Amino acid sequence: MRFYTLLFLVILTCLYLTVAQGSYEDCCLKYAKKPSHHVRRMVISYRKQELDGGCNIPATVFSIKRRGRQGRVFCADPKQLWVRELMKKLNKKSIG
């Protein structure tokens, strides 16, 4: 009986570790190059990715509008001038 209990616990532990490894955070792994003017006009929102948890680079994640709904996202380096300008533009839109 002890053997089966021990075997059950080992199997349960292996399953737990397998599931834990498969759950990744929604993180940017690299930056996109400067997008075209057309793409930047379609950006509807952004969020900031900080250096915590599984995310290993700071980034600004922009969401692009696609046919009446939120569509793709792209990651940008928050230190870039065009990124800061686009963030300011989006902030002004949300206020006014």
CSV table of C-alpha atoms in Angstrom, one decimal:
chain,number,residue,atom,x,y,z
A,1,MET,CA,0.0,0.0,0.0
A,2,ARG,CA,2.8,2.4,0.8
A,3,PHE,CA,4.4,1.7,-2.6
A,4,TYR,CA,1.2,2.8,-4.4
A,5,THR,CA,0.9,5.9,-2.3
A,6,LEU,CA,4.5,6.8,-3.0
A,7,LEU,CA,4.1,6.1,-6.7
A,8,PHE,CA,0.9,8.2,-6.8
A,9,LEU,CA,2.7,11.2,-5.2
A,10,VAL,CA,5.7,10.9,-7.6
A,11,ILE,CA,3.3,10.9,-10.6
A,12,LEU,CA,1.3,13.8,-9.2
A,13,THR,CA,4.6,15.8,-8.7
A,14,CYS,CA,5.7,15.1,-12.2
A,15,LEU,CA,2.4,16.3,-13.6
A,16,TYR,CA,2.5,19.4,-11.5
A,17,LEU,CA,6.0,20.3,-12.8
A,18,THR,CA,5.0,19.7,-16.4
A,19,VAL,CA,2.0,22.0,-16.1
A,20,ALA,CA,4.0,24.7,-14.3
A,21,GLN,CA,6.7,24.7,-17.0
A,22,GLY,CA,4.1,25.1,-19.8
A,23,SER,CA,2.5,28.3,-18.3
A,24,TYR,CA,4.4,31.3,-19.6
A,25,GLU,CA,3.7,34.9,-18.9
A,26,ASP,CA,2.7,37.1,-21.8
A,27,CYS,CA,6.1,38.7,-22.2
A,28,CYS,CA,8.0,40.5,-24.9
A,29,LEU,CA,11.2,38.7,-25.8
A,30,LYS,CA,12.5,41.2,-28.3
A,31,TYR,CA,11.7,44.7,-29.7
A,32,ALA,CA,10.1,45.4,-33.1
A,33,LYS,CA,12.0,47.8,-35.4
A,34,LYS,CA,10.4,51.1,-36.0
A,35,PRO,CA,7.0,50.4,-37.6
A,36,SER,CA,5.7,52.3,-40.6
A,37,HIS,CA,3.6,55.5,-40.2
A,38,HIS,CA,0.5,53.5,-41.3
A,39,VAL,CA,0.9,51.0,-38.5
A,40,ARG,CA,1.6,53.7,-35.9
A,41,ARG,CA,-1.7,55.4,-36.9
A,42,MET,CA,-3.6,52.1,-36.1
A,43,VAL,CA,-2.3,51.8,-32.5
A,44,ILE,CA,-5.2,52.1,-30.1
A,45,SER,CA,-3.5,51.4,-26.7
A,46,TYR,CA,-0.4,50.4,-24.9
A,47,ARG,CA,0.8,48.8,-21.7
A,48,LYS,CA,4.2,48.8,-20.0
A,49,GLN,CA,6.1,45.6,-19.3
A,50,GLU,CA,8.4,45.8,-16.3
A,51,LEU,CA,11.3,43.6,-15.4
A,52,ASP,CA,9.6,41.2,-13.1
A,53,GLY,CA,8.6,37.5,-13.0
A,54,GLY,CA,9.5,35.8,-16.3
A,55,CYS,CA,9.8,39.1,-18.3
A,56,ASN,CA,13.4,39.9,-18.8
A,57,ILE,CA,13.3,43.1,-20.8
A,58,PRO,CA,11.5,46.3,-20.2
A,59,ALA,CA,9.1,47.1,-23.1
A,60,THR,CA,6.1,49.1,-24.2
A,61,VAL,CA,3.5,46.8,-25.7
A,62,PHE,CA,1.3,48.5,-28.3
A,63,SER,CA,-2.1,47.1,-29.4
A,64,ILE,CA,-3.2,47.6,-33.0
A,65,LYS,CA,-6.8,48.0,-34.1
A,66,ARG,CA,-7.9,45.4,-36.7
A,67,ARG,CA,-11.3,45.6,-38.4
A,68,GLY,CA,-13.3,46.9,-35.5
A,69,ARG,CA,-11.6,44.9,-32.8
A,70,GLN,CA,-8.3,44.7,-31.0
A,71,GLY,CA,-5.8,42.8,-33.0
A,72,ARG,CA,-2.1,42.3,-33.0
A,73,VAL,CA,0.4,43.7,-30.6
A,74,PHE,CA,4.1,44.6,-31.0
A,75,CYS,CA,6.8,45.4,-28.5
A,76,ALA,CA,9.0,48.4,-28.5
A,77,ASP,CA,12.0,49.7,-26.6
A,78,PRO,CA,10.7,52.4,-24.2
A,79,LYS,CA,13.9,54.3,-24.5
A,80,GLN,CA,13.3,55.1,-28.2
A,81,LEU,CA,12.0,58.6,-29.0
A,82,TRP,CA,9.3,57.4,-31.4
A,83,VAL,CA,7.9,55.1,-28.6
A,84,ARG,CA,7.7,58.0,-26.1
A,85,GLU,CA,6.0,60.3,-28.7
A,86,LEU,CA,3.5,57.6,-29.6
A,87,MET,CA,2.7,57.1,-25.9
A,88,LYS,CA,2.2,60.8,-25.5
A,89,LYS,CA,-0.2,60.9,-28.5
A,90,LEU,CA,-2.2,58.0,-27.1
A,91,ASN,CA,-2.4,59.6,-23.6
A,92,LYS,CA,-3.7,62.8,-25.2
A,93,LYS,CA,-6.4,60.9,-27.1
A,94,SER,CA,-7.6,59.1,-23.9
A,95,ILE,CA,-7.8,62.4,-22.0
A,96,GLY,CA,-9.6,64.4,-24.6
